[in-house]
């Protein structure tokens, strides 16, 4: 989220009142995510993690697939850039691709998951452009 200056000159933190991290149709947004190593999640209390994600990721957490950890789909076109570390991009019924610092991926509403299979954190920046959901 961003800080903007209200007409009164007082900075306003939009992340406090955000209903969703995802932009609506024709909107845009940018997020930066720090992925801990996947091994961290092996000992996580799933119920507590779900509650934390719903609070920290409004509009996105409910899109996570409970049957497939990390998988989600959004009504956005995403330009994702690995800023640091390595991440594996897993596509729905498709290949897994290793991405390293400087690599860019464009996602177009496809089901996917990110995995950090290293022992170091990875950082991903994503610019999202809202679209209308595509119907079959």
Coordinates of C-alpha atoms in Angstrom, one line a residue:
X1 CA 0.0 0.0 0.0
X2 CA 1.1 3.6 -0.3
X3 CA 1.1 6.7 1.8
X4 CA -0.8 9.6 0.2
X5 CA -1.2 13.1 1.4
X6 CA -4.8 14.1 2.2
X7 CA -6.0 17.6 1.2
X8 CA -5.3 18.7 4.8
X9 CA -1.6 17.8 4.3
X10 CA -1.8 14.8 6.7
X11 CA -0.3 11.6 5.4
X12 CA -2.8 8.8 5.1
X13 CA -1.8 5.1 5.3
X14 CA -4.2 3.3 2.9
X15 CA -3.1 -0.1 4.1
X16 CA -5.0 0.5 7.4
X17 CA -8.4 0.7 5.6
X18 CA -7.8 -1.5 2.6
X19 CA -10.5 -3.9 1.8
X20 CA -8.3 -5.8 -0.6
X21 CA -4.7 -6.0 -1.8
X22 CA -6.1 -6.8 -5.2
X23 CA -7.0 -4.0 -7.5
X24 CA -10.5 -3.9 -9.2
X25 CA -11.0 -3.8 -12.9
X26 CA -8.8 -1.1 -14.5
X27 CA -7.0 -0.5 -11.1
X28 CA -3.5 -1.3 -10.3
X29 CA -1.4 -2.1 -7.3
X30 CA 2.1 -3.2 -6.2
X31 CA 3.0 -5.6 -3.5
X32 CA 6.4 -6.8 -2.2
X33 CA 6.4 -10.2 -0.5
X34 CA 9.2 -11.8 1.6
X35 CA 9.0 -15.6 1.3
X36 CA 10.7 -17.5 4.1
X37 CA 12.1 -20.9 3.3
X38 CA 9.4 -23.4 2.7
X39 CA 10.8 -25.6 5.5
X40 CA 9.4 -22.9 7.9
X41 CA 5.9 -23.9 7.1
X42 CA 6.4 -27.6 8.1
X43 CA 5.9 -26.8 11.7
X44 CA 3.2 -24.1 11.4
X45 CA -0.2 -24.2 13.2
X46 CA -2.4 -24.2 10.1
X47 CA -5.4 -22.6 11.9
X48 CA -3.3 -19.7 13.3
X49 CA -1.5 -19.2 10.0
X50 CA -4.9 -19.0 8.2
X51 CA -6.1 -16.3 10.6
X52 CA -2.8 -14.4 10.2
X53 CA -3.0 -14.5 6.4
X54 CA -6.6 -13.3 6.4
X55 CA -5.6 -10.3 8.4
X56 CA -2.4 -9.6 6.6
X57 CA -3.6 -10.3 3.0
X58 CA -7.2 -8.9 2.7
X59 CA -8.8 -9.9 -0.6
X60 CA -6.1 -12.5 -1.3
X61 CA -6.0 -15.0 1.6
X62 CA -9.5 -16.2 0.8
X63 CA -8.3 -17.1 -2.7
X64 CA -5.8 -19.7 -1.3
X65 CA -6.8 -23.2 -2.1
X66 CA -6.9 -25.3 1.1
X67 CA -6.4 -28.5 -0.8
X68 CA -3.2 -27.3 -2.5
X69 CA -0.9 -25.2 -0.2
X70 CA 0.0 -21.9 -1.7
X71 CA -2.1 -22.2 -4.8
X72 CA -4.3 -19.2 -5.6
X73 CA -5.8 -17.4 -8.6
X74 CA -6.5 -13.7 -8.9
X75 CA -8.5 -11.6 -11.4
X76 CA -5.4 -9.7 -12.3
X77 CA -2.5 -9.6 -14.7
X78 CA 0.6 -9.7 -12.6
X79 CA 4.1 -8.6 -13.5
X80 CA 6.3 -10.4 -10.9
X81 CA 10.0 -9.7 -10.4
X82 CA 12.3 -11.7 -8.2
X83 CA 14.3 -9.0 -6.3
X84 CA 16.4 -11.4 -4.1
X85 CA 16.8 -15.1 -3.7
X86 CA 15.2 -17.9 -5.6
X87 CA 11.6 -19.0 -6.0
X88 CA 9.9 -21.9 -7.7
X89 CA 6.8 -21.0 -9.6
X90 CA 4.4 -23.9 -9.8
X91 CA 1.6 -23.7 -12.3
X92 CA -1.7 -25.5 -12.2
X93 CA -1.2 -28.9 -14.0
X94 CA 2.0 -27.6 -15.5
X95 CA 5.7 -27.3 -15.0
X96 CA 7.6 -25.8 -12.1
X97 CA 10.1 -23.1 -13.0
X98 CA 13.0 -21.9 -11.0
X99 CA 13.3 -18.1 -10.9
X100 CA 16.3 -16.2 -9.7
X101 CA 17.1 -12.5 -8.9
X102 CA 16.1 -10.3 -11.9
X103 CA 13.8 -12.9 -13.5
X104 CA 10.3 -11.6 -14.5
X105 CA 7.1 -13.6 -15.0
X106 CA 3.8 -12.3 -16.3
X107 CA 0.8 -14.1 -14.8
X108 CA -2.6 -13.8 -16.4
X109 CA -5.1 -15.1 -13.8
X110 CA -3.6 -18.6 -13.8
X111 CA -3.7 -20.8 -10.7
X112 CA -0.2 -20.9 -9.3
X113 CA 1.9 -21.1 -6.1
X114 CA 5.3 -19.8 -5.1
X115 CA 7.8 -22.0 -3.2
X116 CA 11.1 -21.0 -1.6
X117 CA 13.2 -24.3 -1.5
X118 CA 16.3 -22.6 -0.2
X119 CA 17.5 -21.8 3.3
X120 CA 17.4 -18.1 2.7
X121 CA 14.4 -15.7 2.3
X122 CA 13.4 -14.5 -1.1
X123 CA 11.7 -11.2 -2.1
X124 CA 9.2 -10.9 -4.9
X125 CA 7.7 -7.6 -6.2
X126 CA 4.4 -7.8 -8.2
X127 CA 2.6 -5.1 -10.1
X128 CA -1.1 -6.2 -10.5
X129 CA -3.5 -4.8 -13.0
X130 CA -7.2 -5.6 -12.3
X131 CA -9.2 -7.3 -15.0
X132 CA -12.7 -8.6 -15.4
X133 CA -12.9 -12.4 -14.6
X134 CA -12.9 -14.5 -17.7
X135 CA -15.8 -16.9 -18.1
X136 CA -15.5 -20.2 -19.9

